[in-house]
Short mmCIF file of C-alpha atoms and ligand atoms in Angstrom, two decimals:
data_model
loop_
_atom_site.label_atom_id
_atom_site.label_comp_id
_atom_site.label_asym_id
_atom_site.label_seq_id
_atom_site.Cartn_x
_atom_site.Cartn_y
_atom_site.Cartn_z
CA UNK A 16 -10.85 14.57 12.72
CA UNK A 17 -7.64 13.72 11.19
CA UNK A 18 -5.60 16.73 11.91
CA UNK A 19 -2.72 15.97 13.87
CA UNK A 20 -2.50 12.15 13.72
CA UNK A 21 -0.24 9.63 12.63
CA UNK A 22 -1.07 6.76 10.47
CA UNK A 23 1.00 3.62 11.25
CA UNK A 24 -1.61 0.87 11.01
CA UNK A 25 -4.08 0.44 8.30
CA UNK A 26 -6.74 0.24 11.56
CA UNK A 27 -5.64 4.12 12.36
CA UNK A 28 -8.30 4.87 10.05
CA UNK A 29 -12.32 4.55 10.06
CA UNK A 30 -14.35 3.75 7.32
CA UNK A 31 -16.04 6.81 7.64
CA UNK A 32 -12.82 8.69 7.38
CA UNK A 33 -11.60 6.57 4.12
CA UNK A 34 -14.70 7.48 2.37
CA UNK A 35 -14.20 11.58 3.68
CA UNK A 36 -10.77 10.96 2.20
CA UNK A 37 -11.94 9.35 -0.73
CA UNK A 38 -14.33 12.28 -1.66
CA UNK A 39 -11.71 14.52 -0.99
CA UNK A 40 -9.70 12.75 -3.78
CA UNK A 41 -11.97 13.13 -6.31
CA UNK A 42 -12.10 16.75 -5.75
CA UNK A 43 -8.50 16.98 -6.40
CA UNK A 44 -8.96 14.98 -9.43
CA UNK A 45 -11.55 17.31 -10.96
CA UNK A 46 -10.69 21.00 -9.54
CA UNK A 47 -6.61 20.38 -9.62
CA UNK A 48 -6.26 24.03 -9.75
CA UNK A 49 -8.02 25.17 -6.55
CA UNK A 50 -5.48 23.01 -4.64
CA UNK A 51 -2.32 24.06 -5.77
CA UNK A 52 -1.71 26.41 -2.72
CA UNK A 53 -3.19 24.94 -0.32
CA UNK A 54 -0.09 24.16 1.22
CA UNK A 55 2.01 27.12 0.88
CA UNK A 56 4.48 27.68 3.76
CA UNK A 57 4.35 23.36 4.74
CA UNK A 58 7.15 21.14 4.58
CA UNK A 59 6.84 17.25 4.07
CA UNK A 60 10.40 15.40 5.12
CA UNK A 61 10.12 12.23 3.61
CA UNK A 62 12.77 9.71 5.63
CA UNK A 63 13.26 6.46 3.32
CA UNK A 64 15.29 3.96 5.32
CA UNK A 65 14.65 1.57 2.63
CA UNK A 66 14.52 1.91 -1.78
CA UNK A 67 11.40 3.26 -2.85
CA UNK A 68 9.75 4.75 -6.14
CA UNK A 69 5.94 4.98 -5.79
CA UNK A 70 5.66 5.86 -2.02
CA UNK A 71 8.23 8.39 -1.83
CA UNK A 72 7.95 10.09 -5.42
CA UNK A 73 3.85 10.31 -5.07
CA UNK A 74 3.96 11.80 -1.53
CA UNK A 75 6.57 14.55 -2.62
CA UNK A 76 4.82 15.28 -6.08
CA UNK A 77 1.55 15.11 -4.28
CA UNK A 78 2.77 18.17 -1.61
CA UNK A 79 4.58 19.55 -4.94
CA UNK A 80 1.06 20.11 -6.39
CA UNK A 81 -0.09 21.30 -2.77
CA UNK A 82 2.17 24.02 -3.38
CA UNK A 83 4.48 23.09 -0.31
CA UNK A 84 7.72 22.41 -0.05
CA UNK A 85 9.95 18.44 0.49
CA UNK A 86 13.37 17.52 2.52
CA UNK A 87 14.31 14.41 3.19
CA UNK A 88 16.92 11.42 1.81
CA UNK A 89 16.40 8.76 0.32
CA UNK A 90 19.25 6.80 1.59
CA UNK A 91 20.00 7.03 4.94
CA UNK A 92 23.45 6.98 4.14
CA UNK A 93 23.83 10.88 3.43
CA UNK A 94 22.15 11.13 6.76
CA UNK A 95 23.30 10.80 10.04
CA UNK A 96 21.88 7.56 11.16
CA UNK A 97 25.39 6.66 9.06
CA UNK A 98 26.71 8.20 12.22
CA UNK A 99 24.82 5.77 14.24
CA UNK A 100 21.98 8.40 15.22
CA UNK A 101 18.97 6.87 16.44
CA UNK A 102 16.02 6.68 14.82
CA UNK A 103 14.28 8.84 17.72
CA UNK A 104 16.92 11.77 17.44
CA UNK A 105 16.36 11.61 13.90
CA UNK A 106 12.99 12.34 14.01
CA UNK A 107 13.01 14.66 16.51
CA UNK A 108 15.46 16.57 14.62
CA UNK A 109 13.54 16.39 11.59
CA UNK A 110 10.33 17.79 13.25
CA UNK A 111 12.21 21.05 13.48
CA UNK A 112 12.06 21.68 10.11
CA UNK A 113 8.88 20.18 8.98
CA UNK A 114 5.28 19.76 9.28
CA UNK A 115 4.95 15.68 8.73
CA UNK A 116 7.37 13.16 8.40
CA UNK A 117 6.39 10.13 5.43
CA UNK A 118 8.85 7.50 7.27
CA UNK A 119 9.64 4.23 5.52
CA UNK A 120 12.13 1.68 7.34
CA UNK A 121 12.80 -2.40 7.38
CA UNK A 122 12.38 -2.45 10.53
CA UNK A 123 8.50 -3.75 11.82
CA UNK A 124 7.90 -1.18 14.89
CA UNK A 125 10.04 1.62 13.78
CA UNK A 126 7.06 4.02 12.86
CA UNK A 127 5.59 3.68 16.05
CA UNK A 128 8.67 4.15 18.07
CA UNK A 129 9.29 7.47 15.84
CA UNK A 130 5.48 8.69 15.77
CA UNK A 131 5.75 8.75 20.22
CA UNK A 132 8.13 10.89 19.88
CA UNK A 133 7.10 13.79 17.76
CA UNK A 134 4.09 16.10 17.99
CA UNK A 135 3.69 16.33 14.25
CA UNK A 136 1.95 13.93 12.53
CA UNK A 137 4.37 10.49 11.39
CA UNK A 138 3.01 8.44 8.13
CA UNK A 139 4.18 4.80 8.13
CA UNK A 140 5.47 4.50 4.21
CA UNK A 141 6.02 0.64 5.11
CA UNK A 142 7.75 -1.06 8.02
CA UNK A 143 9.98 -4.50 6.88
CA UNK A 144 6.67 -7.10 6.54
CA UNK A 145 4.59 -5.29 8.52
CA UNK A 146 2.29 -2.72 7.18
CA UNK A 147 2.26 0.07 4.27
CA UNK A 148 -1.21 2.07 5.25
CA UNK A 149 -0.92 4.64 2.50
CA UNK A 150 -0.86 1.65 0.07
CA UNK A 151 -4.13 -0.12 1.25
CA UNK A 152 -5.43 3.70 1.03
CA UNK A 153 -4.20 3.39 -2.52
CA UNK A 154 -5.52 0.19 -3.23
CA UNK A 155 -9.09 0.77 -1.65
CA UNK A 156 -9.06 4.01 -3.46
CA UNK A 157 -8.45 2.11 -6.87
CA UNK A 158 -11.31 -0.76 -6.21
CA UNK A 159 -13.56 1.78 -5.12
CA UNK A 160 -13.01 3.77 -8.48
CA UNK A 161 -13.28 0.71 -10.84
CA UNK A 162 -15.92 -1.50 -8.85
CA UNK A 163 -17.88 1.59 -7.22
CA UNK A 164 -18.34 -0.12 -4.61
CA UNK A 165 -15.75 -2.33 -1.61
CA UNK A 166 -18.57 -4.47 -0.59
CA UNK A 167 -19.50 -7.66 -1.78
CA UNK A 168 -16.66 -8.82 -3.73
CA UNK A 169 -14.37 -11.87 -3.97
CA UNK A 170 -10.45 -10.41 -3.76
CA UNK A 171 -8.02 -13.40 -4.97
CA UNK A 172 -4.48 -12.24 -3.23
CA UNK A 173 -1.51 -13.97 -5.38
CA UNK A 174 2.31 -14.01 -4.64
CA UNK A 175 3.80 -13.57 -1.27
CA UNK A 176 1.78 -13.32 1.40
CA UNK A 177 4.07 -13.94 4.29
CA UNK A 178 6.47 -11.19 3.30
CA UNK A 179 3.77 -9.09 1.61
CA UNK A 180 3.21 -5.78 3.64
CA UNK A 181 0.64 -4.33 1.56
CA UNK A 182 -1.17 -7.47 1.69
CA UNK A 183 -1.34 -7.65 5.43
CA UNK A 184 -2.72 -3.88 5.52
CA UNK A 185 -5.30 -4.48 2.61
CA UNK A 186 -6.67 -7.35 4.47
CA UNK A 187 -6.55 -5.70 7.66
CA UNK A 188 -8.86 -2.87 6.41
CA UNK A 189 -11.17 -4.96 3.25
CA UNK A 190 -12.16 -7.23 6.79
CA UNK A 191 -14.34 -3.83 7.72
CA UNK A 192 -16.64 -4.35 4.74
CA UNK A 193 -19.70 -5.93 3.87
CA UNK A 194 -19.61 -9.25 2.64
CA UNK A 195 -16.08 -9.86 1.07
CA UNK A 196 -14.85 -13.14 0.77
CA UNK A 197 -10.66 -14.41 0.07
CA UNK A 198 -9.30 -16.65 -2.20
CA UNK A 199 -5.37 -16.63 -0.90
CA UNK A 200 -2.89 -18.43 -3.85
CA UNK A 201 0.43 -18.72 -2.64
CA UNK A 202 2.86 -21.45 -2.16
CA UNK A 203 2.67 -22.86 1.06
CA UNK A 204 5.88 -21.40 2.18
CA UNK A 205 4.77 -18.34 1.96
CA UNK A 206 1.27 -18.53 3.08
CA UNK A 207 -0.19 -15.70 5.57
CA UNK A 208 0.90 -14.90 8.87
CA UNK A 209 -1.01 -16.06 11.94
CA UNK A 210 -1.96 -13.26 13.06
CA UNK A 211 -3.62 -12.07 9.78
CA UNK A 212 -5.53 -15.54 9.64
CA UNK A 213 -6.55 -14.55 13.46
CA UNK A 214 -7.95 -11.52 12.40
CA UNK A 215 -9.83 -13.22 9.38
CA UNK A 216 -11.24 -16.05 11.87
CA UNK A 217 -12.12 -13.37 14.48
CA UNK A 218 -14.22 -11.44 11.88
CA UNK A 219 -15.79 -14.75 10.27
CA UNK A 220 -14.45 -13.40 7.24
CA UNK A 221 -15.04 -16.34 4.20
CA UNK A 222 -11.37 -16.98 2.69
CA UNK A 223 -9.85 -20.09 1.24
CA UNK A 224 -6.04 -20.58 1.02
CA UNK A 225 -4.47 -22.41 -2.51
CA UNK A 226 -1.31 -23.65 -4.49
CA UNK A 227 -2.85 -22.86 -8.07
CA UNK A 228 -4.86 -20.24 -9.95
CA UNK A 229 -7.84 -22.60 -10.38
CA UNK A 230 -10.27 -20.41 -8.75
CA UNK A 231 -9.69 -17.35 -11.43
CA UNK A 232 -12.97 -17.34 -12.61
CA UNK A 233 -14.91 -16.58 -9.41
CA UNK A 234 -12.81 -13.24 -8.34
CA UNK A 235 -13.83 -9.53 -8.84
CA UNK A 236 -10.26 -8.42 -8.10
CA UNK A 237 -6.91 -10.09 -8.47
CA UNK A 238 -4.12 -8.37 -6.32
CA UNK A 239 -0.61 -9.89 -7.45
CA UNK A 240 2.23 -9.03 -5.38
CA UNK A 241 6.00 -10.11 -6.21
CA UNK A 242 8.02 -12.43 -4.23
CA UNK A 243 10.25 -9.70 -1.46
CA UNK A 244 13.75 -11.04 -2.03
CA UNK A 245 14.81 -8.43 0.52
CA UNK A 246 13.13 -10.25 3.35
CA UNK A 247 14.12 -13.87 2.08
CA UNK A 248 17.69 -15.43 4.48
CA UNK A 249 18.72 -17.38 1.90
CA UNK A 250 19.11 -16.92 -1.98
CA UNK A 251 18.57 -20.39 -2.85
CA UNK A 252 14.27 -20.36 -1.29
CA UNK A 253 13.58 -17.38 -3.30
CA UNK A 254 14.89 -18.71 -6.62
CA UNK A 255 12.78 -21.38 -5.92
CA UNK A 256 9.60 -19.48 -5.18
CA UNK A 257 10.00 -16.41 -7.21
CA UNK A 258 8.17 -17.52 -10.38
CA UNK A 259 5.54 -19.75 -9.37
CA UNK A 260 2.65 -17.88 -10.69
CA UNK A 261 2.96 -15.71 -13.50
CA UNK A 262 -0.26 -13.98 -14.69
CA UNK A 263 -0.23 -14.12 -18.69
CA UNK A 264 -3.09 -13.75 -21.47
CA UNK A 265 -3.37 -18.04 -20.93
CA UNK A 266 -3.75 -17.59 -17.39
CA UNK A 267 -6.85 -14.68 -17.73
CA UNK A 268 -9.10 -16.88 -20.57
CA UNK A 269 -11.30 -17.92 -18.13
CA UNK A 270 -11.28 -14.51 -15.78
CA UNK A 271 -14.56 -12.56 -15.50
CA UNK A 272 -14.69 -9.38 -17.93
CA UNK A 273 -15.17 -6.95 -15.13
CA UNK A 274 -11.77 -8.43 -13.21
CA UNK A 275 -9.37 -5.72 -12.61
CA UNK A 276 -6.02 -6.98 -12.05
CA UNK A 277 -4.03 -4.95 -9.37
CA UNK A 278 -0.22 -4.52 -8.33
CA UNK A 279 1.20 -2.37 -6.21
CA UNK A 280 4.54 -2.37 -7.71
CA UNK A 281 7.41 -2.85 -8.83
CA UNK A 282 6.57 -6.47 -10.10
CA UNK A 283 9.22 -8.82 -11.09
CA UNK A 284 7.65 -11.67 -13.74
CA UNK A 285 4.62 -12.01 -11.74
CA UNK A 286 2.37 -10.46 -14.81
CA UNK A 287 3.74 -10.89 -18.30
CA UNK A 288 4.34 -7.69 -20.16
CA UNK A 289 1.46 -8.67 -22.40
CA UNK A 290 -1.11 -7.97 -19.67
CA UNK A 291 -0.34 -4.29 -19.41
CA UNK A 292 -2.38 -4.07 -22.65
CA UNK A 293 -5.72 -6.01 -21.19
CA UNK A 294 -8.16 -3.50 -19.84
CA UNK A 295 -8.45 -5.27 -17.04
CA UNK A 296 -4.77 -4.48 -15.53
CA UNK A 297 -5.19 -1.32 -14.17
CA UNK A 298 -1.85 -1.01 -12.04
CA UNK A 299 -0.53 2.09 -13.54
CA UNK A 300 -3.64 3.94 -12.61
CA UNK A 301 -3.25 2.20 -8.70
CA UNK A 302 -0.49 4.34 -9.07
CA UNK A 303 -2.05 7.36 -10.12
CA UNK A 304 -4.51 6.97 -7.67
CA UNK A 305 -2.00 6.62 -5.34
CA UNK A 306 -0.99 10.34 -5.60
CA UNK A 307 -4.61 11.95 -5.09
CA UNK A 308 -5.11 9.84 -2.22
CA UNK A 309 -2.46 10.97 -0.65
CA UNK A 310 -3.06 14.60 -1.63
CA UNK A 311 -5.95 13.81 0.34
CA UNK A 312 -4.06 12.43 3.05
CA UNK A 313 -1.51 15.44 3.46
CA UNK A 314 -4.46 17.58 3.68
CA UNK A 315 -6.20 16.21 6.51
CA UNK A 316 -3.25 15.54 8.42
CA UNK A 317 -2.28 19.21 8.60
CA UNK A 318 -6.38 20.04 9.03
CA UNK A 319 -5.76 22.61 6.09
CA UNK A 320 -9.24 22.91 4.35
N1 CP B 412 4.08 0.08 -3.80
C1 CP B 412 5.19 0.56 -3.24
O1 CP B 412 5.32 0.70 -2.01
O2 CP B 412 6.18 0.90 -4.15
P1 CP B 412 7.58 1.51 -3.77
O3 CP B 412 8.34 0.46 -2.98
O4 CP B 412 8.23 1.82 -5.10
O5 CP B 412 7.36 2.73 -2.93
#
């Protein structure tokens, strides 16, 4: 049972419960119309700490089409944490006039500290380097669509993993499936956090970590993810790092056929323009995907059937 729960981590959810809320998606997708008052009389307060186009747009479109209502900011400056309010009085505050709060702040922990808080359900929409659940909900939902299928597939992760948020969740949650193996292509500044390698080790997960794209022809999946200037201290590293692999028509010669080529956006120069028109990039449908799944999500939370 989802109703009622937060999601901060990517482990908040089951597999079982991806796959109810991936079946719930589809049904969005192909009866649209029978959903479109399902949530009369909610509200959704989406609090973005941070910039934000995907996250926040899709989750107040997706309780648009729910036929429920949105508040919110989306800078915190019109707010009054510009007052120096807390986080904590913020939410609470919030939960008077809402059903669920979609919370998004640079701050690793912040979710949490809200969701203990509150007795409405709190979605973490991405916390600093941390994690982005609704994302790796996104992302799963997207392979799954494409591949028909999570298990037994090899997942090349490209760009910055260190920083990466949606990385760290996708990895977190692919680990629960059968037979998937790594390939990790970074440069070695910006190679994965400890604790995500502990995780892979625990599981006996099969990964390799690389400098180059030599390995393109063996993956099923290639997630590219931009370099996060926002979480670099210095100016000078991230100039250095920011274009070190750049996906191009060159590049995907030697790619398998059935690749699909993921983002989860915005990229910077990390895929060439020129890519958008391979059928094989499919990062504007992640997107799409992206709202369904968390129509689906918005829907369970609130245990509206
Ligand atoms: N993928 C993602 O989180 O995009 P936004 O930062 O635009 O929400």
């Amino acid at each position: 049972m989802l109703k009622g729960r937060s999601i901060i981590c990517p482990d908040d959810l089951s597999i079982e419960e991806i796959d109810d809320l991936f079946l719930l998606a589809n049904d969005i997708i192909i009866n649209k119309e029978s959903y479109k008052e399902s949530c009369n009389g909610y509200i959704l307060a989406t609090l973005f700490f941070e910039s934000s186009t995907r996250t926040r747009l899709s989750f107040e479109a997706a309780m648009h089409k729910l036929g429920g209502d949105v508040v919110g900011f989306s800078d915190f400056n019109s707010s009054s944490v510009a007052k120096g309010e807390s986080i904590t009085d913020t939410v609470r505050t919030v939960e008077c006039y809402s059903d669920l709060i979609v919370l998004r702040h640079p701050k690793e922990g912040a979710p949490i500290l809200a969701s203990n808080v509150l007795d409405i359900p709190l979605i973490n929409a991405g916390d600093g380097a941390h994690y982005h659940p609704t994302q790796t909900l996104t992302d799963l939902y997207t392979i799954y669509n494409y591949k028909k299928k999570i298990d037994n597939l090899v997942i090349g992760i490209c760009g910055d993993l260190k920083f990466g948020r949606t990385v760290h969740s996708l990895i977190k949650v692919l680990c629960k499936y059968k037979n998937i193996s790594f390939v990790f292509i970074s440069p070695d500044k910006l190679r994965l956090p400890d604790y995500i390698i502990k995780v892979l080790d625990k599981e006996g997960i099969k990964y390799i970590e690389t400098d180059n794209l030599d390995n393109m022809k063996d993956l099923d999946v290639l997630y590219m993810t931009r370099v996060q200037k926002e979480r670099f201290f210095n100016e000078e590293d991230y100039i250095k790092l920011k274009d070190k692999f750049i996906i191009n028509n060159e590049v995907l010669k030697s790619a398998k056929e059935d690749l699909i080529i993921m983002h989860p956006l915005p990229r910077n120069n990390e895929i060439s323009s020129e890519v958008d028109l391979d059928k094989r990039a499919v990062y504007f449908k992640q997107a799409k995907y992206g709202l369904y799944i968390r129509m689906a999500l918005i829907l369970k939370l609130l245990g509206i059937k």
